[in-house]
Coordinates of C-alpha atoms and ligand atoms in Angstrom, one line a residue:
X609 CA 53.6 64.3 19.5
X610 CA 51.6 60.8 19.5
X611 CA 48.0 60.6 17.6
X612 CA 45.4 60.3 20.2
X613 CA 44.7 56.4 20.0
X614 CA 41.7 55.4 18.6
X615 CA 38.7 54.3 21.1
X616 CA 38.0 50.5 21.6
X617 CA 36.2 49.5 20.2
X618 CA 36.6 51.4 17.3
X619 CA 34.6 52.8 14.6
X620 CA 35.8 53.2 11.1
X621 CA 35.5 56.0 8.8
X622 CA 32.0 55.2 7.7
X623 CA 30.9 54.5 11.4
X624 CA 30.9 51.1 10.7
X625 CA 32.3 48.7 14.3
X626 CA 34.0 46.1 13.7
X627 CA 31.7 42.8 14.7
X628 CA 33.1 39.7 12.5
X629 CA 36.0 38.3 12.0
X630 CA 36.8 35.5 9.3
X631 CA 40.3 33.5 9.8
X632 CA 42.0 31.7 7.4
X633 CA 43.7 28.8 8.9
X634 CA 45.5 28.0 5.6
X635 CA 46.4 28.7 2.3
X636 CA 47.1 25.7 0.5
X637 CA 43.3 23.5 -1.1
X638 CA 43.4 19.8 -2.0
X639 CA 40.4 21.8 -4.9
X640 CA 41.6 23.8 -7.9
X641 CA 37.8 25.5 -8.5
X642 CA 38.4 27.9 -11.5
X643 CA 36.3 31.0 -10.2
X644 CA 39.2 31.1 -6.8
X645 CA 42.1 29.2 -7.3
X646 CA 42.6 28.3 -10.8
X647 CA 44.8 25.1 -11.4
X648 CA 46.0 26.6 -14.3
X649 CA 47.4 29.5 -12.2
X650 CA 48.5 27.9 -8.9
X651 CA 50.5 25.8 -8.9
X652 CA 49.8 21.9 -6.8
X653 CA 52.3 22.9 -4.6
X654 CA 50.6 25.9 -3.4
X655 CA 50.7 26.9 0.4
X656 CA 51.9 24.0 2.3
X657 CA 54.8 25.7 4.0
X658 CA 53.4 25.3 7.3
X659 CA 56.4 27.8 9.0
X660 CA 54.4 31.0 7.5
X661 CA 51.2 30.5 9.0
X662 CA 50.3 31.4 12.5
X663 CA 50.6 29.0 15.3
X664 CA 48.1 27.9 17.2
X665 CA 49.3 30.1 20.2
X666 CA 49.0 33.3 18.0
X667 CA 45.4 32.4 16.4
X668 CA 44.4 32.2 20.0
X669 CA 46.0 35.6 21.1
X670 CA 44.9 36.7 17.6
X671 CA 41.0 36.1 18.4
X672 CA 41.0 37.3 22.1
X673 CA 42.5 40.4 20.6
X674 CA 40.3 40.7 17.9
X675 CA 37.1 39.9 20.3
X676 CA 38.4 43.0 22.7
X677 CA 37.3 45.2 19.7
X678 CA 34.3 44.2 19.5
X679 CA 34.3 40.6 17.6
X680 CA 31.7 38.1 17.9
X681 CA 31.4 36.2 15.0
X682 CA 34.7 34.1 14.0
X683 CA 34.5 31.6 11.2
X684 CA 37.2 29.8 10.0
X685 CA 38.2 29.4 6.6
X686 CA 40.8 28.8 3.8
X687 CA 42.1 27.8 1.7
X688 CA 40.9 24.8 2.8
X689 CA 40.4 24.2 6.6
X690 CA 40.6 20.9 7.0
X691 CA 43.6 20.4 5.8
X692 CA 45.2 22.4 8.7
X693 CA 46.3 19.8 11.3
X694 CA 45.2 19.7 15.2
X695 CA 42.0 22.0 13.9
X696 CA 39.9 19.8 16.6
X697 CA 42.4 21.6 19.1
X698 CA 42.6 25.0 17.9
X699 CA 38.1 25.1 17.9
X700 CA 38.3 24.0 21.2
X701 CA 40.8 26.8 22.6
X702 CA 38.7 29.2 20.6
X703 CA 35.2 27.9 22.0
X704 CA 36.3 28.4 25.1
X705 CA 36.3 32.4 24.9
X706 CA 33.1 33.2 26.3
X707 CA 32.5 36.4 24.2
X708 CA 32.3 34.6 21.4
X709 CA 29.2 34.2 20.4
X710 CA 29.6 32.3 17.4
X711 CA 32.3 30.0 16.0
X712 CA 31.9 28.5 12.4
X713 CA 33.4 26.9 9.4
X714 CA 33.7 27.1 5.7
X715 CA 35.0 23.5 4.1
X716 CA 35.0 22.2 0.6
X717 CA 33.7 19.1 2.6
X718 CA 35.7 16.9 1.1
X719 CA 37.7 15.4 4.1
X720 CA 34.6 16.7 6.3
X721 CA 33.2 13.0 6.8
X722 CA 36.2 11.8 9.3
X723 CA 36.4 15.2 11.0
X724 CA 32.7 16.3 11.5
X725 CA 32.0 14.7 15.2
X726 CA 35.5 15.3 16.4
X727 CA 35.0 19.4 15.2
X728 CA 31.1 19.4 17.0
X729 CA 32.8 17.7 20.1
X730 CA 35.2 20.5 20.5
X731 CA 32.5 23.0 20.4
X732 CA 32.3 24.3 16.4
X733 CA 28.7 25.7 16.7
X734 CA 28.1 25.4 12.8
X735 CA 29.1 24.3 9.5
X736 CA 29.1 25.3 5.8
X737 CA 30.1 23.2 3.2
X738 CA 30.4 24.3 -0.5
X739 CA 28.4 22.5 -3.1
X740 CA 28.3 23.9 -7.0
X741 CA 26.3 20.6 -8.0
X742 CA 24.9 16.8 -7.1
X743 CA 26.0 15.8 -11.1
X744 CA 29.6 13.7 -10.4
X745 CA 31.1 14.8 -13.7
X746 CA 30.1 18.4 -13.5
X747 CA 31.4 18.5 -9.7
X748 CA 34.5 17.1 -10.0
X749 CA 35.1 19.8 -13.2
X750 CA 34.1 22.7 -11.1
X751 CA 36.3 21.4 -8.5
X752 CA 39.4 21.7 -11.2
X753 CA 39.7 17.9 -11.4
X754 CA 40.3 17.3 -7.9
X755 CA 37.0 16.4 -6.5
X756 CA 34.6 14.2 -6.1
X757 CA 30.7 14.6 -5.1
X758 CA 30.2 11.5 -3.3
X759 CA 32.9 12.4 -0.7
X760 CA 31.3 15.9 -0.4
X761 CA 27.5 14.1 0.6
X762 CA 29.2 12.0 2.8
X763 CA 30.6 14.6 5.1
X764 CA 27.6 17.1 4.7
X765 CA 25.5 13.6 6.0
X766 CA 28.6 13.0 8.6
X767 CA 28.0 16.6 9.7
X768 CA 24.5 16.6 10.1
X769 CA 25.1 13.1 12.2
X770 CA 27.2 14.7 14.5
X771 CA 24.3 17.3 15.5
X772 CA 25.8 20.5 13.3
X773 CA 21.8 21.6 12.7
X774 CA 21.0 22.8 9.8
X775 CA 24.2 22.3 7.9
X776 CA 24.5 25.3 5.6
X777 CA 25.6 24.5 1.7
X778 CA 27.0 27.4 -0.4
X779 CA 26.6 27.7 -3.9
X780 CA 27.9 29.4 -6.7
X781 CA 25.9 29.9 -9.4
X782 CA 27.4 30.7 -13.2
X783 CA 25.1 31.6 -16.3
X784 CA 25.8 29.0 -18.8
X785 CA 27.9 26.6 -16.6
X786 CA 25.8 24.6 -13.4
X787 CA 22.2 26.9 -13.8
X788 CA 20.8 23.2 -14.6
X789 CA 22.1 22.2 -11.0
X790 CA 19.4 24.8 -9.3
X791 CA 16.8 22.2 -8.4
X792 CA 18.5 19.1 -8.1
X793 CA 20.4 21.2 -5.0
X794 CA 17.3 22.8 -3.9
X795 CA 15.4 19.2 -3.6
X796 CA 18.7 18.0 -2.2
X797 CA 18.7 20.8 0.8
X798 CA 15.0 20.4 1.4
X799 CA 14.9 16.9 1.5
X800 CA 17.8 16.6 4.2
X801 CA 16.6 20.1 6.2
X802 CA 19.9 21.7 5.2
X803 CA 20.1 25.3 4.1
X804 CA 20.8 26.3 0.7
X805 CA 22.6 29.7 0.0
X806 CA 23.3 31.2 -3.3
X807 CA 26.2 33.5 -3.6
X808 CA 26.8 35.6 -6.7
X809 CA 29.7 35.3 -8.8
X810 CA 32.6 37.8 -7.4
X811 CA 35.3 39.4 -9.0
X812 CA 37.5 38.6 -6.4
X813 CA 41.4 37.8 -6.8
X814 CA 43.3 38.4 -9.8
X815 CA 42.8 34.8 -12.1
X816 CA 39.5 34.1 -12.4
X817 CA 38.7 35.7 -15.3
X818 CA 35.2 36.6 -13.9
X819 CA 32.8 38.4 -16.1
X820 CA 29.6 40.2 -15.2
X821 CA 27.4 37.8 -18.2
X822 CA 28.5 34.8 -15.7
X823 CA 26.7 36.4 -12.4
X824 CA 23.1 35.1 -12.6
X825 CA 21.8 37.8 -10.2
X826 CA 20.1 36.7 -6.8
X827 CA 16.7 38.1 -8.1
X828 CA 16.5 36.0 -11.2
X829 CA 17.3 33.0 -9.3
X830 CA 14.4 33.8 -6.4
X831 CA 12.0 34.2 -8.9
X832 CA 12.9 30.9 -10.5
X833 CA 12.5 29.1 -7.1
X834 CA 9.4 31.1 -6.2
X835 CA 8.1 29.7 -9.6
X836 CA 7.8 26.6 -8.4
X837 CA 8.1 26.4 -4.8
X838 CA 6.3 29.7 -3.1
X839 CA 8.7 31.9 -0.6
X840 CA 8.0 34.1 2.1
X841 CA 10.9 36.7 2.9
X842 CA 11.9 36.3 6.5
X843 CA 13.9 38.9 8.9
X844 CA 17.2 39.4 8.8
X845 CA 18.5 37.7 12.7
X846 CA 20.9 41.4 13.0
X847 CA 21.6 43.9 11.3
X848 CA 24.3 43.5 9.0
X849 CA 23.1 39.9 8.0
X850 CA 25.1 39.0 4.5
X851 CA 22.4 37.1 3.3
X852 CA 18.4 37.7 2.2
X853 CA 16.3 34.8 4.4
X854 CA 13.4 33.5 2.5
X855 CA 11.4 30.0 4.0
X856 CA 9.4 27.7 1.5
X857 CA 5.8 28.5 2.0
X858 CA 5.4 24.9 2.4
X859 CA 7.5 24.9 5.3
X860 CA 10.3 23.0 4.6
X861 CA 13.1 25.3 5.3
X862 CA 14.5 28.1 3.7
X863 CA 16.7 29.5 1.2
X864 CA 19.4 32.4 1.2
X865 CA 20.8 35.1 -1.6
X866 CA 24.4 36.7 -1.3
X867 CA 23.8 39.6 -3.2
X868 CA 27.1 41.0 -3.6
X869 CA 27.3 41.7 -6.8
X870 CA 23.7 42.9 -7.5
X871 CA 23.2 44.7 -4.2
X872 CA 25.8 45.5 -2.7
X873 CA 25.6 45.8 1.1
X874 CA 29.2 47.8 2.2
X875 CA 27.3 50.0 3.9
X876 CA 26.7 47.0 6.9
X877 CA 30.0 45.6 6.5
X878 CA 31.4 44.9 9.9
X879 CA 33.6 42.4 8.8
X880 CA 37.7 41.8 9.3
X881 CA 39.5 39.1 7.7
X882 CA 42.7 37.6 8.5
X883 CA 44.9 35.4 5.9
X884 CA 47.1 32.2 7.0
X885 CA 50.2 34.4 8.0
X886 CA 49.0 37.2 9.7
X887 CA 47.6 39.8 7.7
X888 CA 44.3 42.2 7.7
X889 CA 42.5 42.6 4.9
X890 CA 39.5 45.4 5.6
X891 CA 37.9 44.2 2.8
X892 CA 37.2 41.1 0.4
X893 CA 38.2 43.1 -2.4
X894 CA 41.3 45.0 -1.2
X895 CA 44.6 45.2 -2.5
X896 CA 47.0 44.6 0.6
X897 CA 46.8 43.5 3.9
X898 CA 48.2 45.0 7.0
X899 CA 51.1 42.7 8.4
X900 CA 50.1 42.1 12.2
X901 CA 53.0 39.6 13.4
X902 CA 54.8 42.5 14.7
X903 CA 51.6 43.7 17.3
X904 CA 51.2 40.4 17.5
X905 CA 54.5 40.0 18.7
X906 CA 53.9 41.8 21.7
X907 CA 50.7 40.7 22.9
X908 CA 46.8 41.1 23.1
X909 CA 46.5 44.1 24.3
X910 CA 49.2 45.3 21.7
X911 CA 47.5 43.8 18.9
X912 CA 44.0 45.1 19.9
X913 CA 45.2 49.0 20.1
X914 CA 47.1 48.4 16.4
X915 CA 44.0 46.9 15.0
X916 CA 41.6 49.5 16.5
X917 CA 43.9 52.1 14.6
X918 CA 43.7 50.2 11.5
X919 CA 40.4 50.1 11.3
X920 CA 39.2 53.8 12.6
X921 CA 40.9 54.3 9.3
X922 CA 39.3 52.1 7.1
X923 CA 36.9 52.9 4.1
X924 CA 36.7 50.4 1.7
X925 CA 33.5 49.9 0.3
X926 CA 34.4 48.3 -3.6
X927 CA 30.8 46.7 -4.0
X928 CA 29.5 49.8 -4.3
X929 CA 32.4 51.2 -6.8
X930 CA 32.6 48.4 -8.4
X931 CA 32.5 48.8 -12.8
X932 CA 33.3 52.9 -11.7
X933 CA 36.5 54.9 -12.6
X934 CA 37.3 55.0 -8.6
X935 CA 36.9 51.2 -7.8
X936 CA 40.3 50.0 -7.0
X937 CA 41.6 47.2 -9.7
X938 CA 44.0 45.1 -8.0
X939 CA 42.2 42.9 -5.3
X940 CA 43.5 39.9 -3.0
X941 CA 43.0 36.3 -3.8
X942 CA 40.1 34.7 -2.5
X943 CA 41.8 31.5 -1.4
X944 CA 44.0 33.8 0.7
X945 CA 41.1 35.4 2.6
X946 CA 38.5 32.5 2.4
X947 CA 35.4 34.4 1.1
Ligands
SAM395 N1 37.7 26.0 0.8 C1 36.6 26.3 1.5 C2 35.3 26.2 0.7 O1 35.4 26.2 -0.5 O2 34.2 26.2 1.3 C3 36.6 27.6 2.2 C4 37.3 28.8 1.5 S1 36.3 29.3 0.0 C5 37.4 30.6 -0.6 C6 34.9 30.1 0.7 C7 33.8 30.3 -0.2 O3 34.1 31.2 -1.2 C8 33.2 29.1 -0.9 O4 31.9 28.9 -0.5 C9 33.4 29.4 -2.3 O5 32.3 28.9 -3.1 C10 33.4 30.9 -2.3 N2 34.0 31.5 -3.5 C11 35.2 31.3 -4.0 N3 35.4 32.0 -5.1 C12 34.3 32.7 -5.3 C13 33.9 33.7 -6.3 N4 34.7 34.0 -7.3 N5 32.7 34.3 -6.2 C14 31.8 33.9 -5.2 N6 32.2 33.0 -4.2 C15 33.4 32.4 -4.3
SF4_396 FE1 39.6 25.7 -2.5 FE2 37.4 26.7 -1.5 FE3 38.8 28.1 -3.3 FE4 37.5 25.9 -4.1 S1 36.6 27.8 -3.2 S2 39.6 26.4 -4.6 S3 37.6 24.6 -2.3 S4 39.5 27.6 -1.3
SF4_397 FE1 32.6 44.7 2.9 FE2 34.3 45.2 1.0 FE3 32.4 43.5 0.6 FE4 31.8 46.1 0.7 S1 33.0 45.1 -0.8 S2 30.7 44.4 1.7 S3 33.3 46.7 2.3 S4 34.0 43.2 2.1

């Protein structure tokens, strides 16, 4: 007898809908930062066999399935995204599904410069570009040797050229290894209207050797800023909203905490993510992914009803097990699921 199928869109255990989606175009990262991809671990080579990743055709099929269920929020990641060729193409095919309410990308920024007006021209609504520090030595270290800062500015001030408005800057902070680049990048952001957001050191993948000491939780780091420039929290725009808004009481701009490690927010997780070659990870932290080239295979329509049963049965919700008996210990690299 066949399972009744689940309804679309679908719910998962936890009553939870399925609203985001974050795609990762590739695999491979011209960056070898030690806290995702360590360059000690991965090897140079890493990811460039272009035949396992999904072609352009499927990502499109992909989204419009996905956005059936629910989707409205895609953002594209990596690896690193920029490295995937005709991306110009593939935005504009995915801007023109009118559901979509939103349609972003993550990007080391390092190749952003000659891409930024070409991505805003084919209808990429906004922009996030990674930045640890401003100091060239430390930057090009926490980029594993590989980058350098200058190139970074450049295509954050290409970006902001080309109309992406505010561009949004995400940065890692570690106790004892760039807590000295917290003002420099807050003078930077508010200075050039861009938004600043602090993510907490994860425990995500297998190799980065993360340890809680290295988190500098999200409240320390508030306070610090509140210290010395005054904040005022602000509303979350929807519920479900990763990160805590606050604005500069002197109104220039505002400044936002990733808490995930401190606060964990599973409860509002409405988010799906998809690696380079097809598969569904239900959660930042899980072990496996669900292959979907097979659905895939057959269609939209296909695709949507296996992905609405996949989910109806998900219940992952490791930030809130996390350092507990229960909390599962093997978890999928970040530079495979793109954050
Ligand atoms: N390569 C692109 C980039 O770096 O922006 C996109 C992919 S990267 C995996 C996405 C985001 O994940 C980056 O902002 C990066 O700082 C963040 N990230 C990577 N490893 C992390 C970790 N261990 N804890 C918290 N954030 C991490
Ligand atoms: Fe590459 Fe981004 Fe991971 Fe750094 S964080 S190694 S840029 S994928
Ligand atoms: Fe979502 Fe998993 Fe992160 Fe919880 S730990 S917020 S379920 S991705």
């Amino acid at each position: 007898m066949n399972a009744t199928p689940p309804p679309i869109p679908p719910h998962d255990l936890f009553g939870r809908p399925l609203r985001d989606l974050r795609l990762s175009l590739i695999e491979a990262c011209n960056f070898r930062c030690p806290y995702c991809m360590p360059a000690e671990r991965v090897p140079d080579d890493y990811g460039l066999d272009a035949a396992s990743r999904l072609s352009l055709d499927e990502i499109e099929t992909l989204v419009r399935a996905f956005v059936r269920l629910g989707v409205r929020k895609l953002r594209l990641t990596g690896g690193e995204p920029l490295l995937r060729r005709r991306l110009p193409e593939l935005v504009a095919r995915l801007a023109a599904i009118p559901e979509l309410e939103d349609l972003a990308l993550t990007t080391n920024g390092a190749l952003l410069a000659p891409q930024a007006r070409a991505l805003r021209e084919a209808g990429l609504r906004r922009i996030t570009v990674s930045l640890d520090a401003l100091d060239p030595g430390l930057f090009r270290a926490l980029s594993g040797g590989r980058g350098e800062v200058e190139a970074v500015l450049a295509g954050i001030a290409a970006a902001h050229a080309a109309g992406f408005a505010p561009v949004k800057l995400n940065c890692v902070m570690q106790r004892g290894v760039n807590e000295d680049a917290l003002f420099p990048l807050l003078e930077y952001a508010r200075r050039h209207g861009h938004v600043l957001r602090f993510i907490e050191f994860m425990d995500v993948g297998t190799c980065n050797g993360w340890r809680r000491e290295r988190v500098v939780p999200s409240r320390e780091l508030r306070d610090r800023i509140h210290a010395r420039w005054p904040l005022r929290p602000l509303q979350p725009h929807y519920r479900g909203e990763v990160a805590t808004r606050y604005a500069f009481a002197d109104g220039k701009g505002e400044v936002g905490f990733v808490s995930s490690v401190s606060e964990p927010f599973c409860g509002d997780c409405h988010r799906a993510r998809v690696s380079a070659d097809g598969r569904l990870y239900t959660c930042l932290f899980a072990a496996t992914g669900h292959d979907l080239r097979p659905a895939l295979a057959e269609g939209e329509a296909a695709l949507a009803r296996h992905v609405a049963t996949l989910w109806s049965q998900r219940a992952d919700r490791y930030s809130e097990l996390r350092g507990t008996p229960v909390a599962p210990r093997r978890h999928v690299e970040m530079f495979l699921v793109g954050g």
